[in-house]
Amino acid sequence: MKIRLFPLFVFLLFACKNETPKINQSQYPEKPNIVWIVCEDLSPEHLKTYGGTGGKTPFLNALAAESVQYNQVFATAGVCAPSRATLITGAYQTSIGAMHMRTLAPSAAAGDAYPTGFKGYSTVLPEGMKTYPELLRMDGYFTSNNSKEDYHFKSPVTMWDESSPKAHYRNRPDPNQPFFAIFNFTISHESQVWMREKEELLVDPKIVKVPPVYPDDSVTRSVLAELRKAHEDWIAEFGDLGALNEMEMVRNWWGGKDEPPITLSPEVKLENGKVKLNSATSSASIAYRKSKNVGWKVYLEPFEGNPGDSLYVNAHRIGFEPSENAQILK
């Protein structure tokens, strides 16, 4: 089968610059294959297609020339983990409590920066919220991630068919299955500034255009005041957890306790040759498999089963601890 990658390489960098050509929509399949390329710590100053002088990016320039280019899309956080929480949920970090940096466990490189009494935690997503890779799996997609996650929460097994340095859409068992594949590149990560500081620069610092700063005048102050009002209106509508003490916010999620709740194990029922699964934990995602040698499936509806079959089940509300058990169907 010849693989067709449709132009959904997502450049969420900065409304449309190029006019969208008129295309017969019947040319596109109902479920197109999607590849999402993720880079780190880029800005318009790094890419020639945006007029930047900070780097040589011929392949990205060529891709941009054939793509829709966005000029008014911005990151909602200036560091990767909170940004990735937004990318995977579509929600502002401060509206879901994912605005702090790398909370799953203290980082040795920033140990002194953690508040007194800090305990590692996963962000507890709002009731009913699912990540879109899981929604795509529910719609029949094969999903893969290669390989960085860093979403501020432990990913449930329902999110990805594969998530590892070897994950690839080519690994899907059915070549006709539509796929969604993320490839993450860290070559532009801010850590490379010091990890490769002794390597030769590809761009002369003298020709780099330094971004301008805003002037302190009446026009700027008027616009900032207008934006401040819009920001306050946004907070009133969506809420903002940024002002809460971090561990107070976490204990609220945990029902006032010092440990996260555990997702309740799925209830398994075998009736008339069909297996039904349910977890009493609201918003829990449920996965199952009949052998440890196969991948997890997202539970959508009752499936076929027989007495004596082995069954492995997993329930996980994001932010809670997952539960997993194995049993013989009766």
PDB file of C-alpha atoms in Angstrom, residues 43-326:
ATOM      1  CA  SER A  43      10.157  31.434  17.589  1.00  0.00           C
ATOM      2  CA  PRO A  44       9.718  33.500  14.393  1.00  0.00           C
ATOM      3  CA  GLU A  45      13.303  34.709  14.756  1.00  0.00           C
ATOM      4  CA  HIS A  46      14.556  31.158  14.153  1.00  0.00           C
ATOM      5  CA  LEU A  47      12.728  30.479  10.878  1.00  0.00           C
ATOM      6  CA  LYS A  48      13.402  32.161   7.546  1.00  0.00           C
ATOM      7  CA  THR A  49       9.793  31.614   6.431  1.00  0.00           C
ATOM      8  CA  TYR A  50       8.853  34.128   9.157  1.00  0.00           C
ATOM      9  CA  GLY A  51      11.669  36.494   8.239  1.00  0.00           C
ATOM     10  CA  GLY A  52      13.954  35.226  10.967  1.00  0.00           C
ATOM     11  CA  THR A  53      17.742  35.347  10.825  1.00  0.00           C
ATOM     12  CA  GLY A  54      18.483  32.982  13.685  1.00  0.00           C
ATOM     13  CA  GLY A  55      18.967  29.723  11.817  1.00  0.00           C
ATOM     14  CA  LYS A  56      19.194  27.826   8.536  1.00  0.00           C
ATOM     15  CA  THR A  57      16.050  25.734   8.072  1.00  0.00           C
ATOM     16  CA  PRO A  58      15.806  24.765   4.364  1.00  0.00           C
ATOM     17  CA  PHE A  59      13.561  21.738   4.902  1.00  0.00           C
ATOM     18  CA  LEU A  60      11.121  23.643   7.104  1.00  0.00           C
ATOM     19  CA  ASN A  61      11.140  26.488   4.575  1.00  0.00           C
ATOM     20  CA  ALA A  62      10.273  24.045   1.782  1.00  0.00           C
ATOM     21  CA  LEU A  63       7.493  22.506   3.856  1.00  0.00           C
ATOM     22  CA  ALA A  64       6.115  25.949   4.740  1.00  0.00           C
ATOM     23  CA  ALA A  65       6.083  26.942   1.051  1.00  0.00           C
ATOM     24  CA  GLU A  66       3.607  24.113   0.378  1.00  0.00           C
ATOM     25  CA  SER A  67       1.572  24.597   3.538  1.00  0.00           C
ATOM     26  CA  VAL A  68      -0.813  26.952   5.288  1.00  0.00           C
ATOM     27  CA  GLN A  69       1.307  29.233   7.447  1.00  0.00           C
ATOM     28  CA  TYR A  70      -0.076  30.706  10.669  1.00  0.00           C
ATOM     29  CA  ASN A  71       0.976  34.110  11.932  1.00  0.00           C
ATOM     30  CA  GLN A  72      -1.292  34.683  14.933  1.00  0.00           C
ATOM     31  CA  VAL A  73      -0.920  31.503  16.984  1.00  0.00           C
ATOM     32  CA  PHE A  74       1.080  31.630  20.185  1.00  0.00           C
ATOM     33  CA  ALA A  75       2.304  29.289  22.877  1.00  0.00           C
ATOM     34  CA  THR A  76       0.402  29.685  26.140  1.00  0.00           C
ATOM     35  CA  ALA A  77       3.436  28.867  28.268  1.00  0.00           C
ATOM     36  CA  GLY A  78       7.128  29.555  27.832  1.00  0.00           C
ATOM     37  CA  VAL A  79       8.371  26.133  28.908  1.00  0.00           C
ATOM     38  CA  CYS A  80       7.778  22.626  27.592  1.00  0.00           C
ATOM     39  CA  ALA A  81       5.800  20.591  30.168  1.00  0.00           C
ATOM     40  CA  PRO A  82       2.986  23.155  30.654  1.00  0.00           C
ATOM     41  CA  SER A  83       2.936  23.728  26.880  1.00  0.00           C
ATOM     42  CA  ARG A  84       2.670  20.005  26.240  1.00  0.00           C
ATOM     43  CA  ALA A  85      -0.213  19.754  28.719  1.00  0.00           C
ATOM     44  CA  THR A  86      -2.050  22.277  26.554  1.00  0.00           C
ATOM     45  CA  LEU A  87      -1.083  20.565  23.287  1.00  0.00           C
ATOM     46  CA  ILE A  88      -2.447  17.199  24.421  1.00  0.00           C
ATOM     47  CA  THR A  89      -5.682  18.540  26.002  1.00  0.00           C
ATOM     48  CA  GLY A  90      -6.495  21.761  24.121  1.00  0.00           C
ATOM     49  CA  ALA A  91      -6.968  23.543  27.461  1.00  0.00           C
ATOM     50  CA  TYR A  92      -5.131  26.465  29.045  1.00  0.00           C
ATOM     51  CA  GLN A  93      -2.645  25.212  31.626  1.00  0.00           C
ATOM     52  CA  THR A  94      -3.994  27.477  34.351  1.00  0.00           C
ATOM     53  CA  SER A  95      -7.562  26.264  33.764  1.00  0.00           C
ATOM     54  CA  ILE A  96      -6.608  22.637  34.508  1.00  0.00           C
ATOM     55  CA  GLY A  97      -3.785  23.136  37.031  1.00  0.00           C
ATOM     56  CA  ALA A  98      -0.922  22.148  34.714  1.00  0.00           C
ATOM     57  CA  MET A  99       1.007  25.433  34.861  1.00  0.00           C
ATOM     58  CA  HIS A 100       3.832  24.265  37.122  1.00  0.00           C
ATOM     59  CA  MET A 101       6.969  22.686  35.685  1.00  0.00           C
ATOM     60  CA  ARG A 102       7.562  18.925  35.731  1.00  0.00           C
ATOM     61  CA  THR A 103       5.507  17.816  38.693  1.00  0.00           C
ATOM     62  CA  LEU A 104       5.579  14.015  38.369  1.00  0.00           C
ATOM     63  CA  ALA A 105       8.775  13.897  40.421  1.00  0.00           C
ATOM     64  CA  PRO A 106      11.332  16.461  41.590  1.00  0.00           C
ATOM     65  CA  SER A 107      14.061  17.150  39.034  1.00  0.00           C
ATOM     66  CA  ALA A 108      17.609  16.774  40.321  1.00  0.00           C
ATOM     67  CA  ALA A 109      18.639  19.751  38.194  1.00  0.00           C
ATOM     68  CA  ALA A 110      16.134  22.033  39.929  1.00  0.00           C
ATOM     69  CA  GLY A 111      15.800  20.506  43.379  1.00  0.00           C
ATOM     70  CA  ASP A 112      16.174  23.809  45.228  1.00  0.00           C
ATOM     71  CA  ALA A 113      13.366  25.377  43.185  1.00  0.00           C
ATOM     72  CA  TYR A 114      10.630  23.103  44.517  1.00  0.00           C
ATOM     73  CA  PRO A 115       8.471  24.468  47.353  1.00  0.00           C
ATOM     74  CA  THR A 116       8.811  23.092  50.866  1.00  0.00           C
ATOM     75  CA  GLY A 117       6.754  19.937  51.307  1.00  0.00           C
ATOM     76  CA  PHE A 118       6.499  19.269  47.569  1.00  0.00           C
ATOM     77  CA  LYS A 119       5.247  15.842  46.507  1.00  0.00           C
ATOM     78  CA  GLY A 120       5.213  14.589  42.953  1.00  0.00           C
ATOM     79  CA  TYR A 121       1.768  14.504  41.350  1.00  0.00           C
ATOM     80  CA  SER A 122      -0.138  14.076  38.101  1.00  0.00           C
ATOM     81  CA  THR A 123      -2.506  16.826  37.018  1.00  0.00           C
ATOM     82  CA  VAL A 124      -6.099  15.684  37.588  1.00  0.00           C
ATOM     83  CA  LEU A 125      -7.937  16.560  34.392  1.00  0.00           C
ATOM     84  CA  PRO A 126     -11.466  17.980  34.653  1.00  0.00           C
ATOM     85  CA  GLU A 127     -14.440  15.662  34.682  1.00  0.00           C
ATOM     86  CA  GLY A 128     -15.091  14.186  31.240  1.00  0.00           C
ATOM     87  CA  MET A 129     -11.871  15.428  29.627  1.00  0.00           C
ATOM     88  CA  LYS A 130     -10.026  12.959  27.387  1.00  0.00           C
ATOM     89  CA  THR A 131      -6.830  13.459  25.441  1.00  0.00           C
ATOM     90  CA  TYR A 132      -7.328  13.545  21.691  1.00  0.00           C
ATOM     91  CA  PRO A 133      -5.089  10.512  20.920  1.00  0.00           C
ATOM     92  CA  GLU A 134      -7.534   8.418  22.940  1.00  0.00           C
ATOM     93  CA  LEU A 135     -10.477   9.970  21.070  1.00  0.00           C
ATOM     94  CA  LEU A 136      -8.742   9.120  17.785  1.00  0.00           C
ATOM     95  CA  ARG A 137      -8.204   5.534  18.921  1.00  0.00           C
ATOM     96  CA  MET A 138     -11.898   5.374  19.777  1.00  0.00           C
ATOM     97  CA  ASP A 139     -12.593   6.437  16.169  1.00  0.00           C
ATOM     98  CA  GLY A 140     -10.451   3.664  14.710  1.00  0.00           C
ATOM     99  CA  TYR A 141      -7.038   5.330  14.424  1.00  0.00           C
ATOM    100  CA  PHE A 142      -3.666   3.796  15.208  1.00  0.00           C
ATOM    101  CA  THR A 143      -1.832   6.328  17.373  1.00  0.00           C
ATOM    102  CA  SER A 144       1.913   6.495  17.960  1.00  0.00           C
ATOM    103  CA  ASN A 145       4.229   8.881  19.777  1.00  0.00           C
ATOM    104  CA  ASN A 146       7.990   9.043  19.281  1.00  0.00           C
ATOM    105  CA  SER A 147       8.795   9.605  21.976  1.00  0.00           C
ATOM    106  CA  LYS A 148       8.661  12.543  24.435  1.00  0.00           C
ATOM    107  CA  GLU A 149       5.433  12.919  26.425  1.00  0.00           C
ATOM    108  CA  ASP A 150       6.001  15.251  29.413  1.00  0.00           C
ATOM    109  CA  TYR A 151       2.305  16.122  29.758  1.00  0.00           C
ATOM    110  CA  HIS A 152       2.230  16.755  33.521  1.00  0.00           C
ATOM    111  CA  PHE A 153       0.410  13.486  34.070  1.00  0.00           C
ATOM    112  CA  LYS A 154       0.983   9.777  33.706  1.00  0.00           C
ATOM    113  CA  SER A 155      -0.475   8.726  30.361  1.00  0.00           C
ATOM    114  CA  PRO A 156      -3.195   6.072  30.503  1.00  0.00           C
ATOM    115  CA  VAL A 157      -2.666   2.977  28.369  1.00  0.00           C
ATOM    116  CA  THR A 158      -5.679   4.086  26.328  1.00  0.00           C
ATOM    117  CA  MET A 159      -3.758   7.027  24.805  1.00  0.00           C
ATOM    118  CA  TRP A 160      -1.259   5.352  22.503  1.00  0.00           C
ATOM    119  CA  ASP A 161      -0.931   2.128  20.577  1.00  0.00           C
ATOM    120  CA  GLU A 162       2.805   2.833  20.783  1.00  0.00           C
ATOM    121  CA  SER A 163       4.828   5.435  22.665  1.00  0.00           C
ATOM    122  CA  SER A 164       8.574   4.829  22.601  1.00  0.00           C
ATOM    123  CA  PRO A 165      11.735   5.791  20.683  1.00  0.00           C
ATOM    124  CA  LYS A 166      10.785   3.069  18.172  1.00  0.00           C
ATOM    125  CA  ALA A 167       7.106   4.019  17.836  1.00  0.00           C
ATOM    126  CA  HIS A 168       6.039   4.517  14.212  1.00  0.00           C
ATOM    127  CA  TYR A 169       2.880   4.404  12.118  1.00  0.00           C
ATOM    128  CA  ARG A 170       4.583   1.732  10.008  1.00  0.00           C
ATOM    129  CA  ASN A 171       4.263  -0.624  12.977  1.00  0.00           C
ATOM    130  CA  ARG A 172       0.481  -0.779  12.845  1.00  0.00           C
ATOM    131  CA  PRO A 173      -0.706  -4.351  12.173  1.00  0.00           C
ATOM    132  CA  ASP A 174      -3.253  -3.299   9.530  1.00  0.00           C
ATOM    133  CA  PRO A 175      -1.652  -1.184   6.746  1.00  0.00           C
ATOM    134  CA  ASN A 176      -5.099   0.156   5.813  1.00  0.00           C
ATOM    135  CA  GLN A 177      -5.815   1.510   9.301  1.00  0.00           C
ATOM    136  CA  PRO A 178      -5.701   5.339   9.471  1.00  0.00           C
ATOM    137  CA  PHE A 179      -2.945   6.643  11.708  1.00  0.00           C
ATOM    138  CA  PHE A 180      -2.001   9.621  13.828  1.00  0.00           C
ATOM    139  CA  ALA A 181       1.718   9.821  14.523  1.00  0.00           C
ATOM    140  CA  ILE A 182       3.695  12.361  16.550  1.00  0.00           C
ATOM    141  CA  PHE A 183       7.445  12.720  16.086  1.00  0.00           C
ATOM    142  CA  ASN A 184       9.265  14.883  18.626  1.00  0.00           C
ATOM    143  CA  PHE A 185      12.648  16.472  17.932  1.00  0.00           C
ATOM    144  CA  THR A 186      14.720  17.955  20.733  1.00  0.00           C
ATOM    145  CA  ILE A 187      17.630  19.335  18.686  1.00  0.00           C
ATOM    146  CA  SER A 188      16.329  22.882  19.270  1.00  0.00           C
ATOM    147  CA  HIS A 189      15.578  22.338  22.974  1.00  0.00           C
ATOM    148  CA  GLU A 190      16.985  25.075  25.201  1.00  0.00           C
ATOM    149  CA  SER A 191      19.235  22.516  26.889  1.00  0.00           C
ATOM    150  CA  GLN A 192      21.269  22.337  23.676  1.00  0.00           C
ATOM    151  CA  VAL A 193      22.509  25.885  24.335  1.00  0.00           C
ATOM    152  CA  TRP A 194      24.853  24.588  27.017  1.00  0.00           C
ATOM    153  CA  MET A 195      25.170  20.959  25.954  1.00  0.00           C
ATOM    154  CA  ARG A 196      26.664  22.035  22.606  1.00  0.00           C
ATOM    155  CA  GLU A 197      28.094  25.398  23.579  1.00  0.00           C
ATOM    156  CA  LYS A 198      31.573  24.490  22.309  1.00  0.00           C
ATOM    157  CA  GLU A 199      30.379  23.461  18.850  1.00  0.00           C
ATOM    158  CA  GLU A 200      30.811  25.847  15.932  1.00  0.00           C
ATOM    159  CA  LEU A 201      27.891  28.210  15.296  1.00  0.00           C
ATOM    160  CA  LEU A 202      26.108  28.009  11.949  1.00  0.00           C
ATOM    161  CA  VAL A 203      24.953  31.637  12.081  1.00  0.00           C
ATOM    162  CA  ASP A 204      27.045  34.734  12.726  1.00  0.00           C
ATOM    163  CA  PRO A 205      25.645  36.434  15.868  1.00  0.00           C
ATOM    164  CA  LYS A 206      26.297  39.818  14.216  1.00  0.00           C
ATOM    165  CA  ILE A 207      23.551  39.258  11.618  1.00  0.00           C
ATOM    166  CA  VAL A 208      20.896  38.028  14.064  1.00  0.00           C
ATOM    167  CA  LYS A 209      17.930  40.403  14.378  1.00  0.00           C
ATOM    168  CA  VAL A 210      17.194  41.130  18.030  1.00  0.00           C
ATOM    169  CA  PRO A 211      13.404  41.264  18.720  1.00  0.00           C
ATOM    170  CA  PRO A 212      12.174  44.780  19.608  1.00  0.00           C
ATOM    171  CA  VAL A 213      10.750  45.643  23.027  1.00  0.00           C
ATOM    172  CA  TYR A 214       7.506  47.499  23.584  1.00  0.00           C
ATOM    173  CA  PRO A 215       7.911  51.260  24.114  1.00  0.00           C
ATOM    174  CA  ASP A 216       6.567  52.751  27.338  1.00  0.00           C
ATOM    175  CA  ASP A 217       4.091  55.245  25.896  1.00  0.00           C
ATOM    176  CA  SER A 218       0.370  56.064  26.031  1.00  0.00           C
ATOM    177  CA  VAL A 219      -0.487  53.771  23.098  1.00  0.00           C
ATOM    178  CA  THR A 220       1.177  50.735  24.659  1.00  0.00           C
ATOM    179  CA  ARG A 221      -0.348  51.443  28.063  1.00  0.00           C
ATOM    180  CA  SER A 222      -3.838  51.786  26.527  1.00  0.00           C
ATOM    181  CA  VAL A 223      -3.516  48.461  24.693  1.00  0.00           C
ATOM    182  CA  LEU A 224      -2.145  46.696  27.779  1.00  0.00           C
ATOM    183  CA  ALA A 225      -5.053  48.037  29.853  1.00  0.00           C
ATOM    184  CA  GLU A 226      -7.481  46.679  27.247  1.00  0.00           C
ATOM    185  CA  LEU A 227      -5.740  43.301  27.304  1.00  0.00           C
ATOM    186  CA  ARG A 228      -5.789  43.263  31.104  1.00  0.00           C
ATOM    187  CA  LYS A 229      -9.593  43.708  31.052  1.00  0.00           C
ATOM    188  CA  ALA A 230      -9.918  40.905  28.475  1.00  0.00           C
ATOM    189  CA  HIS A 231      -7.712  38.708  30.648  1.00  0.00           C
ATOM    190  CA  GLU A 232      -9.844  39.337  33.729  1.00  0.00           C
ATOM    191  CA  ASP A 233     -12.996  38.516  31.733  1.00  0.00           C
ATOM    192  CA  TRP A 234     -11.350  35.273  30.601  1.00  0.00           C
ATOM    193  CA  ILE A 235     -10.478  34.322  34.191  1.00  0.00           C
ATOM    194  CA  ALA A 236     -14.072  34.972  35.274  1.00  0.00           C
ATOM    195  CA  GLU A 237     -15.353  32.632  32.535  1.00  0.00           C
ATOM    196  CA  PHE A 238     -12.809  29.797  32.637  1.00  0.00           C
ATOM    197  CA  GLY A 239     -11.201  30.019  36.060  1.00  0.00           C
ATOM    198  CA  ASP A 240      -7.526  30.330  36.918  1.00  0.00           C
ATOM    199  CA  LEU A 241      -5.685  28.003  39.261  1.00  0.00           C
ATOM    200  CA  GLY A 242      -2.413  29.889  38.915  1.00  0.00           C
ATOM    201  CA  ALA A 243      -2.917  31.935  42.085  1.00  0.00           C
ATOM    202  CA  LEU A 244      -3.467  28.884  44.304  1.00  0.00           C
ATOM    203  CA  ASN A 245      -0.688  27.466  46.417  1.00  0.00           C
ATOM    204  CA  GLU A 246       0.538  24.476  44.421  1.00  0.00           C
ATOM    205  CA  MET A 247       0.255  21.796  47.103  1.00  0.00           C
ATOM    206  CA  GLU A 248      -3.080  23.242  48.274  1.00  0.00           C
ATOM    207  CA  MET A 249      -4.360  22.768  44.723  1.00  0.00           C
ATOM    208  CA  VAL A 250      -3.054  19.199  44.684  1.00  0.00           C
ATOM    209  CA  ARG A 251      -4.636  18.313  48.039  1.00  0.00           C
ATOM    210  CA  ASN A 252      -7.954  19.675  46.760  1.00  0.00           C
ATOM    211  CA  TRP A 253      -7.642  17.227  43.853  1.00  0.00           C
ATOM    212  CA  TRP A 254      -6.808  14.449  46.298  1.00  0.00           C
ATOM    213  CA  GLY A 255      -9.800  15.128  48.548  1.00  0.00           C
ATOM    214  CA  GLY A 256      -7.678  16.665  51.303  1.00  0.00           C
ATOM    215  CA  LYS A 257      -5.389  13.639  51.546  1.00  0.00           C
ATOM    216  CA  ASP A 258      -1.641  13.312  51.019  1.00  0.00           C
ATOM    217  CA  GLU A 259      -1.843  10.653  48.314  1.00  0.00           C
ATOM    218  CA  PRO A 260      -3.718  10.620  44.998  1.00  0.00           C
ATOM    219  CA  PRO A 261      -6.954   8.635  44.723  1.00  0.00           C
ATOM    220  CA  ILE A 262      -6.836   5.238  43.052  1.00  0.00           C
ATOM    221  CA  THR A 263      -9.062   4.631  40.052  1.00  0.00           C
ATOM    222  CA  LEU A 264     -11.594   1.988  41.011  1.00  0.00           C
ATOM    223  CA  SER A 265     -11.046  -1.366  39.306  1.00  0.00           C
ATOM    224  CA  PRO A 266     -13.410  -2.107  36.442  1.00  0.00           C
ATOM    225  CA  GLU A 267     -16.401  -4.300  37.151  1.00  0.00           C
ATOM    226  CA  VAL A 268     -16.406  -7.231  34.715  1.00  0.00           C
ATOM    227  CA  LYS A 269     -19.634  -8.952  33.667  1.00  0.00           C
ATOM    228  CA  LEU A 270     -19.998 -11.819  31.188  1.00  0.00           C
ATOM    229  CA  GLU A 271     -23.560 -12.035  29.893  1.00  0.00           C
ATOM    230  CA  ASN A 272     -24.779 -13.913  26.812  1.00  0.00           C
ATOM    231  CA  GLY A 273     -21.277 -14.200  25.398  1.00  0.00           C
ATOM    232  CA  LYS A 274     -20.517 -10.495  25.813  1.00  0.00           C
ATOM    233  CA  VAL A 275     -18.111  -8.883  28.282  1.00  0.00           C
ATOM    234  CA  LYS A 276     -19.177  -5.588  29.856  1.00  0.00           C
ATOM    235  CA  LEU A 277     -16.698  -3.337  31.696  1.00  0.00           C
ATOM    236  CA  ASN A 278     -17.428  -0.412  33.973  1.00  0.00           C
ATOM    237  CA  SER A 279     -15.495   1.644  36.517  1.00  0.00           C
ATOM    238  CA  ALA A 280     -17.277   3.495  39.297  1.00  0.00           C
ATOM    239  CA  THR A 281     -14.657   6.245  39.007  1.00  0.00           C
ATOM    240  CA  SER A 282     -16.160   9.032  36.926  1.00  0.00           C
ATOM    241  CA  SER A 283     -14.222   9.931  33.738  1.00  0.00           C
ATOM    242  CA  ALA A 284     -12.013   6.846  33.962  1.00  0.00           C
ATOM    243  CA  SER A 285     -10.670   5.425  30.708  1.00  0.00           C
ATOM    244  CA  ILE A 286     -10.882   1.633  30.490  1.00  0.00           C
ATOM    245  CA  ALA A 287      -8.596  -0.653  28.511  1.00  0.00           C
ATOM    246  CA  TYR A 288      -8.543  -4.415  28.082  1.00  0.00           C
ATOM    247  CA  ARG A 289      -6.597  -7.216  26.453  1.00  0.00           C
ATOM    248  CA  LYS A 290      -6.812 -10.996  26.415  1.00  0.00           C
ATOM    249  CA  SER A 291      -3.080 -11.616  26.524  1.00  0.00           C
ATOM    250  CA  LYS A 292      -0.006  -9.804  27.841  1.00  0.00           C
ATOM    251  CA  ASN A 293       1.534 -10.339  24.409  1.00  0.00           C
ATOM    252  CA  VAL A 294      -0.850  -7.916  22.676  1.00  0.00           C
ATOM    253  CA  GLY A 295      -1.473  -4.190  23.049  1.00  0.00           C
ATOM    254  CA  TRP A 296      -4.247  -2.598  25.078  1.00  0.00           C
ATOM    255  CA  LYS A 297      -7.594  -1.838  23.414  1.00  0.00           C
ATOM    256  CA  VAL A 298      -9.809   1.077  24.397  1.00  0.00           C
ATOM    257  CA  TYR A 299     -13.088  -0.230  25.796  1.00  0.00           C
ATOM    258  CA  LEU A 300     -16.008   1.229  23.837  1.00  0.00           C
ATOM    259  CA  GLU A 301     -18.730  -1.390  23.977  1.00  0.00           C
ATOM    260  CA  PRO A 302     -19.315  -4.999  25.088  1.00  0.00           C
ATOM    261  CA  PHE A 303     -17.064  -7.489  23.295  1.00  0.00           C
ATOM    262  CA  GLU A 304     -17.116 -11.249  22.780  1.00  0.00           C
ATOM    263  CA  GLY A 305     -15.874 -13.523  25.540  1.00  0.00           C
ATOM    264  CA  ASN A 306     -16.252 -17.052  26.808  1.00  0.00           C
ATOM    265  CA  PRO A 307     -16.009 -18.699  30.221  1.00  0.00           C
ATOM    266  CA  GLY A 308     -12.397 -19.629  30.872  1.00  0.00           C
ATOM    267  CA  ASP A 309     -10.932 -16.778  28.801  1.00  0.00           C
ATOM    268  CA  SER A 310      -8.143 -14.735  30.369  1.00  0.00           C
ATOM    269  CA  LEU A 311      -8.816 -11.017  30.615  1.00  0.00           C
ATOM    270  CA  TYR A 312      -6.593  -8.130  31.664  1.00  0.00           C
ATOM    271  CA  VAL A 313      -8.289  -4.824  32.445  1.00  0.00           C
ATOM    272  CA  ASN A 314      -6.964  -1.358  33.267  1.00  0.00           C
ATOM    273  CA  ALA A 315      -8.874   1.694  34.495  1.00  0.00           C
ATOM    274  CA  HIS A 316      -7.281   5.126  34.749  1.00  0.00           C
ATOM    275  CA  ARG A 317      -8.653   8.566  35.393  1.00  0.00           C
ATOM    276  CA  ILE A 318      -5.842  10.945  34.491  1.00  0.00           C
ATOM    277  CA  GLY A 319      -4.355  12.334  37.686  1.00  0.00           C
ATOM    278  CA  PHE A 320      -5.436   9.332  39.766  1.00  0.00           C
ATOM    279  CA  GLU A 321      -3.422   6.157  40.194  1.00  0.00           C
ATOM    280  CA  PRO A 322      -4.458   3.502  37.653  1.00  0.00           C
ATOM    281  CA  SER A 323      -5.859   0.128  38.650  1.00  0.00           C
ATOM    282  CA  GLU A 324      -5.142  -3.094  36.825  1.00  0.00           C
ATOM    283  CA  ASN A 325      -6.161  -6.681  37.362  1.00  0.00           C
ATOM    284  CA  ALA A 326      -6.278 -10.039  35.636  1.00  0.00           C
TER     285      ALA A 326
END
